[in-house]
Amino acid sequence: MGSTGTVLRELRGAQKSAKGVSLYSRYVNRPAGRVLAAGAYRAGLTPNQVTLVSAAFTYAALAAVALVEPSWTLGLAVYAALAVGFAFDSADGQLARLTGRGGPDGEWLDHVVDCGKLLLVHAAVLISFYRFGELPSDAWLLLPLGFQVAAVVTFCGGLLREQLGKAAAAGAPAGSTAAPVSRVRAVALLPADYGVFCLVFLLLGAPGAFRAGYAALAVVHTLFLAAFLTKWFRELRALRPG
């Protein structure tokens, strides 16, 4: 087993493409995940075990949102746990590529954990609104449900786009070159990045500010959903044979 520096260098060489990735994921989450993956490698953990560590941090934070009265302390703790969980979510794939121990079971587990996270984060906000929030109107209870729909449909739509695109590309002639990484796109994707979304929980100590920030992100994610669905539909239609 090599030194931590050697492992980090090997992990840097095993990174996924930065295409379609926001600046946060590229410059914050992936480097943090690389450090965690190196530590997991030296500790002898498997990629699936790292996925479960990610789930433990994330789901514990979401349980706290639902069960504990909002405060600045809670907000800081929730954000820290969500950020660490997200970094471990990056680390499992990096560790799998480093060790060659990835497989369909690991990819399945990772997607199941991610789907559960997207469902539960907005369910936790809904429960917190209902239990602790002095809401201006009961209509605010619909906001987490709408945000949840936008987040889950974006996740599932993107996953299907990726898988169907791979299946279509398997029968296509080789030689196509990938589009260059766009920094403008990386900046534009920041509002839709899960890591950026997690920042809103730092406002839990100010319920009005939290509601405003959460509502703004819900609007942004809904607009991104409409744009993504249109883009993915056109891309898949272009792959139709004949």
JSON list of C-alpha atoms in Angstrom, two decimals:
[
{"chain": "A", "resi": 1, "resn": "MET", "atom": "CA", "xyz": [0.00, 0.00, 0.00]},
{"chain": "A", "resi": 2, "resn": "GLY", "atom": "CA", "xyz": [1.56, 3.30, -1.14]},
{"chain": "A", "resi": 3, "resn": "SER", "atom": "CA", "xyz": [1.89, 6.52, 0.82]},
{"chain": "A", "resi": 4, "resn": "THR", "atom": "CA", "xyz": [-0.99, 8.96, 1.05]},
{"chain": "A", "resi": 5, "resn": "GLY", "atom": "CA", "xyz": [0.78, 11.27, -1.42]},
{"chain": "A", "resi": 6, "resn": "THR", "atom": "CA", "xyz": [1.13, 8.44, -3.93]},
{"chain": "A", "resi": 7, "resn": "VAL", "atom": "CA", "xyz": [-2.50, 7.47, -3.53]},
{"chain": "A", "resi": 8, "resn": "LEU", "atom": "CA", "xyz": [-3.61, 11.08, -4.02]},
{"chain": "A", "resi": 9, "resn": "ARG", "atom": "CA", "xyz": [-1.58, 11.32, -7.23]},
{"chain": "A", "resi": 10, "resn": "GLU", "atom": "CA", "xyz": [-3.16, 8.11, -8.52]},
{"chain": "A", "resi": 11, "resn": "LEU", "atom": "CA", "xyz": [-6.62, 9.39, -7.61]},
{"chain": "A", "resi": 12, "resn": "ARG", "atom": "CA", "xyz": [-5.99, 12.65, -9.49]},
{"chain": "A", "resi": 13, "resn": "GLY", "atom": "CA", "xyz": [-5.28, 10.54, -12.56]},
{"chain": "A", "resi": 14, "resn": "ALA", "atom": "CA", "xyz": [-8.51, 8.58, -12.13]},
{"chain": "A", "resi": 15, "resn": "GLN", "atom": "CA", "xyz": [-10.92, 11.52, -12.11]},
{"chain": "A", "resi": 16, "resn": "LYS", "atom": "CA", "xyz": [-14.13, 11.58, -14.12]},
{"chain": "A", "resi": 17, "resn": "SER", "atom": "CA", "xyz": [-14.53, 14.22, -16.82]},
{"chain": "A", "resi": 18, "resn": "ALA", "atom": "CA", "xyz": [-15.31, 17.74, -15.62]},
{"chain": "A", "resi": 19, "resn": "LYS", "atom": "CA", "xyz": [-17.86, 18.16, -18.41]},
{"chain": "A", "resi": 20, "resn": "GLY", "atom": "CA", "xyz": [-21.29, 19.11, -17.04]},
{"chain": "A", "resi": 21, "resn": "VAL", "atom": "CA", "xyz": [-19.90, 19.64, -13.52]},
{"chain": "A", "resi": 22, "resn": "SER", "atom": "CA", "xyz": [-20.30, 22.86, -11.54]},
{"chain": "A", "resi": 23, "resn": "LEU", "atom": "CA", "xyz": [-17.37, 24.76, -10.09]},
{"chain": "A", "resi": 24, "resn": "TYR", "atom": "CA", "xyz": [-18.30, 23.59, -6.58]},
{"chain": "A", "resi": 25, "resn": "SER", "atom": "CA", "xyz": [-18.10, 19.93, -7.48]},
{"chain": "A", "resi": 26, "resn": "ARG", "atom": "CA", "xyz": [-14.96, 20.41, -9.54]},
{"chain": "A", "resi": 27, "resn": "TYR", "atom": "CA", "xyz": [-12.94, 22.52, -7.11]},
{"chain": "A", "resi": 28, "resn": "VAL", "atom": "CA", "xyz": [-14.45, 21.71, -3.70]},
{"chain": "A", "resi": 29, "resn": "ASN", "atom": "CA", "xyz": [-16.31, 18.42, -3.53]},
{"chain": "A", "resi": 30, "resn": "ARG", "atom": "CA", "xyz": [-14.12, 16.29, -5.77]},
{"chain": "A", "resi": 31, "resn": "PRO", "atom": "CA", "xyz": [-10.84, 17.37, -4.12]},
{"chain": "A", "resi": 32, "resn": "ALA", "atom": "CA", "xyz": [-12.39, 16.76, -0.68]},
{"chain": "A", "resi": 33, "resn": "GLY", "atom": "CA", "xyz": [-13.61, 13.38, -1.90]},
{"chain": "A", "resi": 34, "resn": "ARG", "atom": "CA", "xyz": [-10.12, 12.60, -3.16]},
{"chain": "A", "resi": 35, "resn": "VAL", "atom": "CA", "xyz": [-8.66, 13.13, 0.31]},
{"chain": "A", "resi": 36, "resn": "LEU", "atom": "CA", "xyz": [-11.38, 10.98, 1.86]},
{"chain": "A", "resi": 37, "resn": "ALA", "atom": "CA", "xyz": [-10.88, 8.29, -0.79]},
{"chain": "A", "resi": 38, "resn": "ALA", "atom": "CA", "xyz": [-7.15, 8.20, -0.01]},
{"chain": "A", "resi": 39, "resn": "GLY", "atom": "CA", "xyz": [-7.93, 7.80, 3.69]},
{"chain": "A", "resi": 40, "resn": "ALA", "atom": "CA", "xyz": [-10.49, 5.09, 2.94]},
{"chain": "A", "resi": 41, "resn": "TYR", "atom": "CA", "xyz": [-7.96, 3.27, 0.76]},
{"chain": "A", "resi": 42, "resn": "ARG", "atom": "CA", "xyz": [-5.35, 3.26, 3.49]},
{"chain": "A", "resi": 43, "resn": "ALA", "atom": "CA", "xyz": [-8.00, 2.12, 6.01]},
{"chain": "A", "resi": 44, "resn": "GLY", "atom": "CA", "xyz": [-8.89, -0.81, 3.76]},
{"chain": "A", "resi": 45, "resn": "LEU", "atom": "CA", "xyz": [-12.49, 0.26, 3.15]},
{"chain": "A", "resi": 46, "resn": "THR", "atom": "CA", "xyz": [-14.39, -0.87, 0.08]},
{"chain": "A", "resi": 47, "resn": "PRO", "atom": "CA", "xyz": [-16.26, 1.58, -2.19]},
{"chain": "A", "resi": 48, "resn": "ASN", "atom": "CA", "xyz": [-19.59, 0.22, -0.92]},
{"chain": "A", "resi": 49, "resn": "GLN", "atom": "CA", "xyz": [-18.55, 0.84, 2.68]},
{"chain": "A", "resi": 50, "resn": "VAL", "atom": "CA", "xyz": [-17.65, 4.43, 1.76]},
{"chain": "A", "resi": 51, "resn": "THR", "atom": "CA", "xyz": [-21.11, 4.80, 0.21]},
{"chain": "A", "resi": 52, "resn": "LEU", "atom": "CA", "xyz": [-22.66, 3.68, 3.49]},
{"chain": "A", "resi": 53, "resn": "VAL", "atom": "CA", "xyz": [-20.52, 6.17, 5.42]},
{"chain": "A", "resi": 54, "resn": "SER", "atom": "CA", "xyz": [-21.85, 8.88, 3.11]},
{"chain": "A", "resi": 55, "resn": "ALA", "atom": "CA", "xyz": [-25.39, 7.71, 3.80]},
{"chain": "A", "resi": 56, "resn": "ALA", "atom": "CA", "xyz": [-24.80, 7.73, 7.58]},
{"chain": "A", "resi": 57, "resn": "PHE", "atom": "CA", "xyz": [-23.66, 11.38, 7.61]},
{"chain": "A", "resi": 58, "resn": "THR", "atom": "CA", "xyz": [-26.39, 12.51, 5.22]},
{"chain": "A", "resi": 59, "resn": "TYR", "atom": "CA", "xyz": [-29.33, 10.69, 6.77]},
{"chain": "A", "resi": 60, "resn": "ALA", "atom": "CA", "xyz": [-28.32, 11.63, 10.31]},
{"chain": "A", "resi": 61, "resn": "ALA", "atom": "CA", "xyz": [-28.30, 15.30, 9.28]},
{"chain": "A", "resi": 62, "resn": "LEU", "atom": "CA", "xyz": [-31.73, 14.99, 7.66]},
{"chain": "A", "resi": 63, "resn": "ALA", "atom": "CA", "xyz": [-33.16, 13.27, 10.74]},
{"chain": "A", "resi": 64, "resn": "ALA", "atom": "CA", "xyz": [-31.89, 16.20, 12.81]},
{"chain": "A", "resi": 65, "resn": "VAL", "atom": "CA", "xyz": [-33.64, 18.70, 10.51]},
{"chain": "A", "resi": 66, "resn": "ALA", "atom": "CA", "xyz": [-36.93, 16.87, 11.02]},
{"chain": "A", "resi": 67, "resn": "LEU", "atom": "CA", "xyz": [-36.64, 16.22, 14.76]},
{"chain": "A", "resi": 68, "resn": "VAL", "atom": "CA", "xyz": [-34.70, 19.12, 16.29]},
{"chain": "A", "resi": 69, "resn": "GLU", "atom": "CA", "xyz": [-35.95, 22.67, 16.68]},
{"chain": "A", "resi": 70, "resn": "PRO", "atom": "CA", "xyz": [-34.13, 24.95, 14.22]},
{"chain": "A", "resi": 71, "resn": "SER", "atom": "CA", "xyz": [-31.20, 27.01, 15.55]},
{"chain": "A", "resi": 72, "resn": "TRP", "atom": "CA", "xyz": [-27.91, 28.41, 14.35]},
{"chain": "A", "resi": 73, "resn": "THR", "atom": "CA", "xyz": [-26.07, 25.53, 16.02]},
{"chain": "A", "resi": 74, "resn": "LEU", "atom": "CA", "xyz": [-28.29, 22.97, 14.32]},
{"chain": "A", "resi": 75, "resn": "GLY", "atom": "CA", "xyz": [-27.82, 24.69, 10.98]},
{"chain": "A", "resi": 76, "resn": "LEU", "atom": "CA", "xyz": [-24.04, 24.56, 11.26]},
{"chain": "A", "resi": 77, "resn": "ALA", "atom": "CA", "xyz": [-24.08, 20.91, 12.32]},
{"chain": "A", "resi": 78, "resn": "VAL", "atom": "CA", "xyz": [-26.51, 19.92, 9.55]},
{"chain": "A", "resi": 79, "resn": "TYR", "atom": "CA", "xyz": [-24.51, 21.73, 6.88]},
{"chain": "A", "resi": 80, "resn": "ALA", "atom": "CA", "xyz": [-21.25, 20.16, 8.05]},
{"chain": "A", "resi": 81, "resn": "ALA", "atom": "CA", "xyz": [-22.73, 16.65, 8.04]},
{"chain": "A", "resi": 82, "resn": "LEU", "atom": "CA", "xyz": [-24.34, 17.13, 4.61]},
{"chain": "A", "resi": 83, "resn": "ALA", "atom": "CA", "xyz": [-21.11, 18.51, 3.15]},
{"chain": "A", "resi": 84, "resn": "VAL", "atom": "CA", "xyz": [-19.08, 15.60, 4.55]},
{"chain": "A", "resi": 85, "resn": "GLY", "atom": "CA", "xyz": [-21.68, 13.13, 3.30]},
{"chain": "A", "resi": 86, "resn": "PHE", "atom": "CA", "xyz": [-21.51, 14.70, -0.16]},
{"chain": "A", "resi": 87, "resn": "ALA", "atom": "CA", "xyz": [-17.71, 14.48, -0.16]},
{"chain": "A", "resi": 88, "resn": "PHE", "atom": "CA", "xyz": [-17.90, 10.78, 0.75]},
{"chain": "A", "resi": 89, "resn": "ASP", "atom": "CA", "xyz": [-20.41, 10.42, -2.09]},
{"chain": "A", "resi": 90, "resn": "SER", "atom": "CA", "xyz": [-17.63, 11.56, -4.41]},
{"chain": "A", "resi": 91, "resn": "ALA", "atom": "CA", "xyz": [-15.02, 9.44, -2.62]},
{"chain": "A", "resi": 92, "resn": "ASP", "atom": "CA", "xyz": [-16.76, 6.10, -3.25]},
{"chain": "A", "resi": 93, "resn": "GLY", "atom": "CA", "xyz": [-16.53, 6.43, -7.03]},
{"chain": "A", "resi": 94, "resn": "GLN", "atom": "CA", "xyz": [-12.95, 7.65, -6.88]},
{"chain": "A", "resi": 95, "resn": "LEU", "atom": "CA", "xyz": [-11.99, 4.72, -4.67]},
{"chain": "A", "resi": 96, "resn": "ALA", "atom": "CA", "xyz": [-13.74, 2.31, -7.04]},
{"chain": "A", "resi": 97, "resn": "ARG", "atom": "CA", "xyz": [-11.78, 3.65, -10.03]},
{"chain": "A", "resi": 98, "resn": "LEU", "atom": "CA", "xyz": [-8.51, 3.54, -8.08]},
{"chain": "A", "resi": 99, "resn": "THR", "atom": "CA", "xyz": [-8.92, -0.04, -6.89]},
{"chain": "A", "resi": 100, "resn": "GLY", "atom": "CA", "xyz": [-10.87, -1.48, -9.82]},
{"chain": "A", "resi": 101, "resn": "ARG", "atom": "CA", "xyz": [-13.40, -2.82, -7.30]},
{"chain": "A", "resi": 102, "resn": "GLY", "atom": "CA", "xyz": [-16.40, -0.99, -8.70]},
{"chain": "A", "resi": 103, "resn": "GLY", "atom": "CA", "xyz": [-19.30, -2.88, -10.22]},
{"chain": "A", "resi": 104, "resn": "PRO", "atom": "CA", "xyz": [-23.02, -2.83, -10.89]},
{"chain": "A", "resi": 105, "resn": "ASP", "atom": "CA", "xyz": [-23.78, -3.46, -7.22]},
{"chain": "A", "resi": 106, "resn": "GLY", "atom": "CA", "xyz": [-21.82, -0.40, -6.16]},
{"chain": "A", "resi": 107, "resn": "GLU", "atom": "CA", "xyz": [-23.37, 1.82, -8.81]},
{"chain": "A", "resi": 108, "resn": "TRP", "atom": "CA", "xyz": [-26.82, 0.57, -7.80]},
{"chain": "A", "resi": 109, "resn": "LEU", "atom": "CA", "xyz": [-26.15, 1.23, -4.10]},
{"chain": "A", "resi": 110, "resn": "ASP", "atom": "CA", "xyz": [-24.82, 4.71, -4.83]},
{"chain": "A", "resi": 111, "resn": "HIS", "atom": "CA", "xyz": [-27.92, 5.64, -6.85]},
{"chain": "A", "resi": 112, "resn": "VAL", "atom": "CA", "xyz": [-30.27, 4.22, -4.21]},
{"chain": "A", "resi": 113, "resn": "VAL", "atom": "CA", "xyz": [-28.58, 6.31, -1.51]},
{"chain": "A", "resi": 114, "resn": "ASP", "atom": "CA", "xyz": [-28.71, 9.41, -3.72]},
{"chain": "A", "resi": 115, "resn": "CYS", "atom": "CA", "xyz": [-32.39, 8.91, -4.51]},
{"chain": "A", "resi": 116, "resn": "GLY", "atom": "CA", "xyz": [-33.21, 8.43, -0.84]},
{"chain": "A", "resi": 117, "resn": "LYS", "atom": "CA", "xyz": [-31.26, 11.61, -0.03]},
{"chain": "A", "resi": 118, "resn": "LEU", "atom": "CA", "xyz": [-33.24, 13.69, -2.53]},
{"chain": "A", "resi": 119, "resn": "LEU", "atom": "CA", "xyz": [-36.53, 12.37, -1.21]},
{"chain": "A", "resi": 120, "resn": "LEU", "atom": "CA", "xyz": [-35.67, 12.76, 2.46]},
{"chain": "A", "resi": 121, "resn": "VAL", "atom": "CA", "xyz": [-34.04, 16.20, 2.39]},
{"chain": "A", "resi": 122, "resn": "HIS", "atom": "CA", "xyz": [-37.27, 17.85, 1.29]},
{"chain": "A", "resi": 123, "resn": "ALA", "atom": "CA", "xyz": [-39.41, 15.59, 3.46]},
{"chain": "A", "resi": 124, "resn": "ALA", "atom": "CA", "xyz": [-37.30, 16.70, 6.44]},
{"chain": "A", "resi": 125, "resn": "VAL", "atom": "CA", "xyz": [-37.85, 20.37, 5.56]},
{"chain": "A", "resi": 126, "resn": "LEU", "atom": "CA", "xyz": [-41.60, 19.73, 5.28]},
{"chain": "A", "resi": 127, "resn": "ILE", "atom": "CA", "xyz": [-41.67, 18.09, 8.72]},
{"chain": "A", "resi": 128, "resn": "SER", "atom": "CA", "xyz": [-39.63, 20.94, 10.19]},
{"chain": "A", "resi": 129, "resn": "PHE", "atom": "CA", "xyz": [-42.00, 23.51, 8.68]},
{"chain": "A", "resi": 130, "resn": "TYR", "atom": "CA", "xyz": [-44.98, 21.67, 10.14]},
{"chain": "A", "resi": 131, "resn": "ARG", "atom": "CA", "xyz": [-43.51, 21.05, 13.61]},
{"chain": "A", "resi": 132, "resn": "PHE", "atom": "CA", "xyz": [-41.51, 24.20, 14.28]},
{"chain": "A", "resi": 133, "resn": "GLY", "atom": "CA", "xyz": [-42.25, 26.81, 11.62]},
{"chain": "A", "resi": 134, "resn": "GLU", "atom": "CA", "xyz": [-44.56, 29.74, 12.28]},
{"chain": "A", "resi": 135, "resn": "LEU", "atom": "CA", "xyz": [-45.53, 29.88, 8.64]},
{"chain": "A", "resi": 136, "resn": "PRO", "atom": "CA", "xyz": [-47.23, 32.91, 7.07]},
{"chain": "A", "resi": 137, "resn": "SER", "atom": "CA", "xyz": [-49.60, 30.45, 5.38]},
{"chain": "A", "resi": 138, "resn": "ASP", "atom": "CA", "xyz": [-50.19, 26.71, 5.23]},
{"chain": "A", "resi": 139, "resn": "ALA", "atom": "CA", "xyz": [-49.43, 26.98, 1.52]},
{"chain": "A", "resi": 140, "resn": "TRP", "atom": "CA", "xyz": [-45.75, 26.98, 2.48]},
{"chain": "A", "resi": 141, "resn": "LEU", "atom": "CA", "xyz": [-46.14, 23.27, 3.24]},
{"chain": "A", "resi": 142, "resn": "LEU", "atom": "CA", "xyz": [-46.53, 22.67, -0.50]},
{"chain": "A", "resi": 143, "resn": "LEU", "atom": "CA", "xyz": [-43.11, 24.18, -1.25]},
{"chain": "A", "resi": 144, "resn": "PRO", "atom": "CA", "xyz": [-41.00, 21.18, -0.10]},
{"chain": "A", "resi": 145, "resn": "LEU", "atom": "CA", "xyz": [-43.30, 18.84, -2.05]},
{"chain": "A", "resi": 146, "resn": "GLY", "atom": "CA", "xyz": [-42.80, 20.85, -5.24]},
{"chain": "A", "resi": 147, "resn": "PHE", "atom": "CA", "xyz": [-39.04, 21.08, -4.65]},
{"chain": "A", "resi": 148, "resn": "GLN", "atom": "CA", "xyz": [-38.94, 17.32, -4.06]},
{"chain": "A", "resi": 149, "resn": "VAL", "atom": "CA", "xyz": [-40.68, 16.66, -7.39]},
{"chain": "A", "resi": 150, "resn": "ALA", "atom": "CA", "xyz": [-38.23, 18.92, -9.25]},
{"chain": "A", "resi": 151, "resn": "ALA", "atom": "CA", "xyz": [-35.19, 17.32, -7.59]},
{"chain": "A", "resi": 152, "resn": "VAL", "atom": "CA", "xyz": [-36.25, 13.69, -8.08]},
{"chain": "A", "resi": 153, "resn": "VAL", "atom": "CA", "xyz": [-37.42, 14.15, -11.68]},
{"chain": "A", "resi": 154, "resn": "THR", "atom": "CA", "xyz": [-34.13, 15.91, -12.51]},
{"chain": "A", "resi": 155, "resn": "PHE", "atom": "CA", "xyz": [-32.17, 13.06, -10.92]},
{"chain": "A", "resi": 156, "resn": "CYS", "atom": "CA", "xyz": [-34.13, 10.28, -12.62]},
{"chain": "A", "resi": 157, "resn": "GLY", "atom": "CA", "xyz": [-34.28, 12.10, -15.95]},
{"chain": "A", "resi": 158, "resn": "GLY", "atom": "CA", "xyz": [-30.54, 12.69, -15.95]},
{"chain": "A", "resi": 159, "resn": "LEU", "atom": "CA", "xyz": [-29.82, 9.09, -15.01]},
{"chain": "A", "resi": 160, "resn": "LEU", "atom": "CA", "xyz": [-32.06, 7.79, -17.79]},
{"chain": "A", "resi": 161, "resn": "ARG", "atom": "CA", "xyz": [-30.50, 10.22, -20.26]},
{"chain": "A", "resi": 162, "resn": "GLU", "atom": "CA", "xyz": [-27.07, 8.89, -19.39]},
{"chain": "A", "resi": 163, "resn": "GLN", "atom": "CA", "xyz": [-28.04, 5.22, -19.64]},
{"chain": "A", "resi": 164, "resn": "LEU", "atom": "CA", "xyz": [-30.08, 5.56, -22.83]},
{"chain": "A", "resi": 165, "resn": "GLY", "atom": "CA", "xyz": [-27.35, 7.68, -24.38]},
{"chain": "A", "resi": 166, "resn": "LYS", "atom": "CA", "xyz": [-24.77, 5.00, -23.62]},
{"chain": "A", "resi": 167, "resn": "ALA", "atom": "CA", "xyz": [-26.97, 2.32, -25.16]},
{"chain": "A", "resi": 168, "resn": "ALA", "atom": "CA", "xyz": [-27.45, 4.37, -28.33]},
{"chain": "A", "resi": 169, "resn": "ALA", "atom": "CA", "xyz": [-23.77, 5.26, -28.53]},
{"chain": "A", "resi": 170, "resn": "ALA", "atom": "CA", "xyz": [-22.80, 1.59, -28.34]},
{"chain": "A", "resi": 171, "resn": "GLY", "atom": "CA", "xyz": [-24.12, 1.07, -31.85]},
{"chain": "A", "resi": 172, "resn": "ALA", "atom": "CA", "xyz": [-22.88, 4.37, -33.25]},
{"chain": "A", "resi": 173, "resn": "PRO", "atom": "CA", "xyz": [-19.67, 4.70, -35.28]},
{"chain": "A", "resi": 174, "resn": "ALA", "atom": "CA", "xyz": [-16.58, 5.60, -33.29]},
{"chain": "A", "resi": 175, "resn": "GLY", "atom": "CA", "xyz": [-14.54, 8.74, -33.69]},
{"chain": "A", "resi": 176, "resn": "SER", "atom": "CA", "xyz": [-16.75, 11.41, -32.18]},
{"chain": "A", "resi": 177, "resn": "THR", "atom": "CA", "xyz": [-14.92, 13.85, -29.91]},
{"chain": "A", "resi": 178, "resn": "ALA", "atom": "CA", "xyz": [-16.29, 15.12, -26.63]},
{"chain": "A", "resi": 179, "resn": "ALA", "atom": "CA", "xyz": [-17.17, 18.78, -26.32]},
{"chain": "A", "resi": 180, "resn": "PRO", "atom": "CA", "xyz": [-14.66, 20.87, -24.35]},
{"chain": "A", "resi": 181, "resn": "VAL", "atom": "CA", "xyz": [-15.31, 21.69, -20.72]},
{"chain": "A", "resi": 182, "resn": "SER", "atom": "CA", "xyz": [-17.05, 25.06, -20.46]},
{"chain": "A", "resi": 183, "resn": "ARG", "atom": "CA", "xyz": [-16.25, 27.30, -17.49]},
{"chain": "A", "resi": 184, "resn": "VAL", "atom": "CA", "xyz": [-19.34, 29.40, -18.23]},
{"chain": "A", "resi": 185, "resn": "ARG", "atom": "CA", "xyz": [-21.47, 26.27, -17.94]},
{"chain": "A", "resi": 186, "resn": "ALA", "atom": "CA", "xyz": [-19.67, 25.28, -14.74]},
{"chain": "A", "resi": 187, "resn": "VAL", "atom": "CA", "xyz": [-20.57, 28.65, -13.22]},
{"chain": "A", "resi": 188, "resn": "ALA", "atom": "CA", "xyz": [-24.16, 28.51, -14.52]},
{"chain": "A", "resi": 189, "resn": "LEU", "atom": "CA", "xyz": [-24.64, 25.08, -12.91]},
{"chain": "A", "resi": 190, "resn": "LEU", "atom": "CA", "xyz": [-23.71, 26.31, -9.43]},
{"chain": "A", "resi": 191, "resn": "PRO", "atom": "CA", "xyz": [-27.33, 27.00, -8.29]},
{"chain": "A", "resi": 192, "resn": "ALA", "atom": "CA", "xyz": [-28.29, 23.44, -9.25]},
{"chain": "A", "resi": 193, "resn": "ASP", "atom": "CA", "xyz": [-25.36, 21.81, -7.41]},
{"chain": "A", "resi": 194, "resn": "TYR", "atom": "CA", "xyz": [-26.34, 19.80, -4.33]},
{"chain": "A", "resi": 195, "resn": "GLY", "atom": "CA", "xyz": [-23.32, 21.13, -2.45]},
{"chain": "A", "resi": 196, "resn": "VAL", "atom": "CA", "xyz": [-24.47, 24.71, -3.02]},
{"chain": "A", "resi": 197, "resn": "PHE", "atom": "CA", "xyz": [-28.02, 23.77, -2.03]},
{"chain": "A", "resi": 198, "resn": "CYS", "atom": "CA", "xyz": [-26.73, 22.46, 1.31]},
{"chain": "A", "resi": 199, "resn": "LEU", "atom": "CA", "xyz": [-25.55, 25.98, 2.19]},
{"chain": "A", "resi": 200, "resn": "VAL", "atom": "CA", "xyz": [-29.16, 27.06, 2.79]},
{"chain": "A", "resi": 201, "resn": "PHE", "atom": "CA", "xyz": [-29.22, 25.00, 6.00]},
{"chain": "A", "resi": 202, "resn": "LEU", "atom": "CA", "xyz": [-26.78, 27.47, 7.54]},
{"chain": "A", "resi": 203, "resn": "LEU", "atom": "CA", "xyz": [-29.82, 29.77, 7.76]},
{"chain": "A", "resi": 204, "resn": "LEU", "atom": "CA", "xyz": [-31.84, 27.45, 10.00]},
{"chain": "A", "resi": 205, "resn": "GLY", "atom": "CA", "xyz": [-31.37, 29.87, 12.89]},
{"chain": "A", "resi": 206, "resn": "ALA", "atom": "CA", "xyz": [-33.35, 32.54, 10.99]},
{"chain": "A", "resi": 207, "resn": "PRO", "atom": "CA", "xyz": [-36.58, 30.83, 9.85]},
{"chain": "A", "resi": 208, "resn": "GLY", "atom": "CA", "xyz": [-37.66, 33.67, 7.56]},
{"chain": "A", "resi": 209, "resn": "ALA", "atom": "CA", "xyz": [-34.29, 33.79, 5.80]},
{"chain": "A", "resi": 210, "resn": "PHE", "atom": "CA", "xyz": [-34.24, 30.01, 5.51]},
{"chain": "A", "resi": 211, "resn": "ARG", "atom": "CA", "xyz": [-37.70, 29.97, 3.91]},
{"chain": "A", "resi": 212, "resn": "ALA", "atom": "CA", "xyz": [-36.70, 32.71, 1.48]},
{"chain": "A", "resi": 213, "resn": "GLY", "atom": "CA", "xyz": [-33.46, 30.99, 0.50]},
{"chain": "A", "resi": 214, "resn": "TYR", "atom": "CA", "xyz": [-35.13, 27.61, 0.21]},
{"chain": "A", "resi": 215, "resn": "ALA", "atom": "CA", "xyz": [-37.94, 29.09, -1.95]},
{"chain": "A", "resi": 216, "resn": "ALA", "atom": "CA", "xyz": [-35.43, 30.83, -4.22]},
{"chain": "A", "resi": 217, "resn": "LEU", "atom": "CA", "xyz": [-33.55, 27.58, -4.74]},
{"chain": "A", "resi": 218, "resn": "ALA", "atom": "CA", "xyz": [-36.83, 25.77, -5.44]},
{"chain": "A", "resi": 219, "resn": "VAL", "atom": "CA", "xyz": [-37.61, 28.25, -8.23]},
{"chain": "A", "resi": 220, "resn": "VAL", "atom": "CA", "xyz": [-34.10, 27.92, -9.67]},
{"chain": "A", "resi": 221, "resn": "HIS", "atom": "CA", "xyz": [-34.21, 24.10, -9.60]},
{"chain": "A", "resi": 222, "resn": "THR", "atom": "CA", "xyz": [-37.62, 24.11, -11.30]},
{"chain": "A", "resi": 223, "resn": "LEU", "atom": "CA", "xyz": [-36.25, 26.32, -14.09]},
{"chain": "A", "resi": 224, "resn": "PHE", "atom": "CA", "xyz": [-33.23, 24.06, -14.45]},
{"chain": "A", "resi": 225, "resn": "LEU", "atom": "CA", "xyz": [-35.57, 21.05, -14.62]},
{"chain": "A", "resi": 226, "resn": "ALA", "atom": "CA", "xyz": [-37.47, 22.57, -17.54]},
{"chain": "A", "resi": 227, "resn": "ALA", "atom": "CA", "xyz": [-34.20, 23.38, -19.33]},
{"chain": "A", "resi": 228, "resn": "PHE", "atom": "CA", "xyz": [-32.67, 19.95, -18.67]},
{"chain": "A", "resi": 229, "resn": "LEU", "atom": "CA", "xyz": [-35.76, 18.03, -19.80]},
{"chain": "A", "resi": 230, "resn": "THR", "atom": "CA", "xyz": [-35.90, 19.98, -23.05]},
{"chain": "A", "resi": 231, "resn": "LYS", "atom": "CA", "xyz": [-32.18, 19.44, -23.67]},
{"chain": "A", "resi": 232, "resn": "TRP", "atom": "CA", "xyz": [-32.21, 15.73, -22.83]},
{"chain": "A", "resi": 233, "resn": "PHE", "atom": "CA", "xyz": [-35.30, 15.06, -24.96]},
{"chain": "A", "resi": 234, "resn": "ARG", "atom": "CA", "xyz": [-33.68, 16.74, -27.97]},
{"chain": "A", "resi": 235, "resn": "GLU", "atom": "CA", "xyz": [-30.42, 14.85, -27.46]},
{"chain": "A", "resi": 236, "resn": "LEU", "atom": "CA", "xyz": [-32.15, 11.49, -27.22]},
{"chain": "A", "resi": 237, "resn": "ARG", "atom": "CA", "xyz": [-34.36, 12.27, -30.19]},
{"chain": "A", "resi": 238, "resn": "ALA", "atom": "CA", "xyz": [-31.24, 13.01, -32.22]},
{"chain": "A", "resi": 239, "resn": "LEU", "atom": "CA", "xyz": [-29.95, 9.53, -31.35]},
{"chain": "A", "resi": 240, "resn": "ARG", "atom": "CA", "xyz": [-33.02, 7.85, -32.84]},
{"chain": "A", "resi": 241, "resn": "PRO", "atom": "CA", "xyz": [-31.88, 5.48, -35.63]},
{"chain": "A", "resi": 242, "resn": "GLY", "atom": "CA", "xyz": [-32.85, 6.37, -39.17]}
]
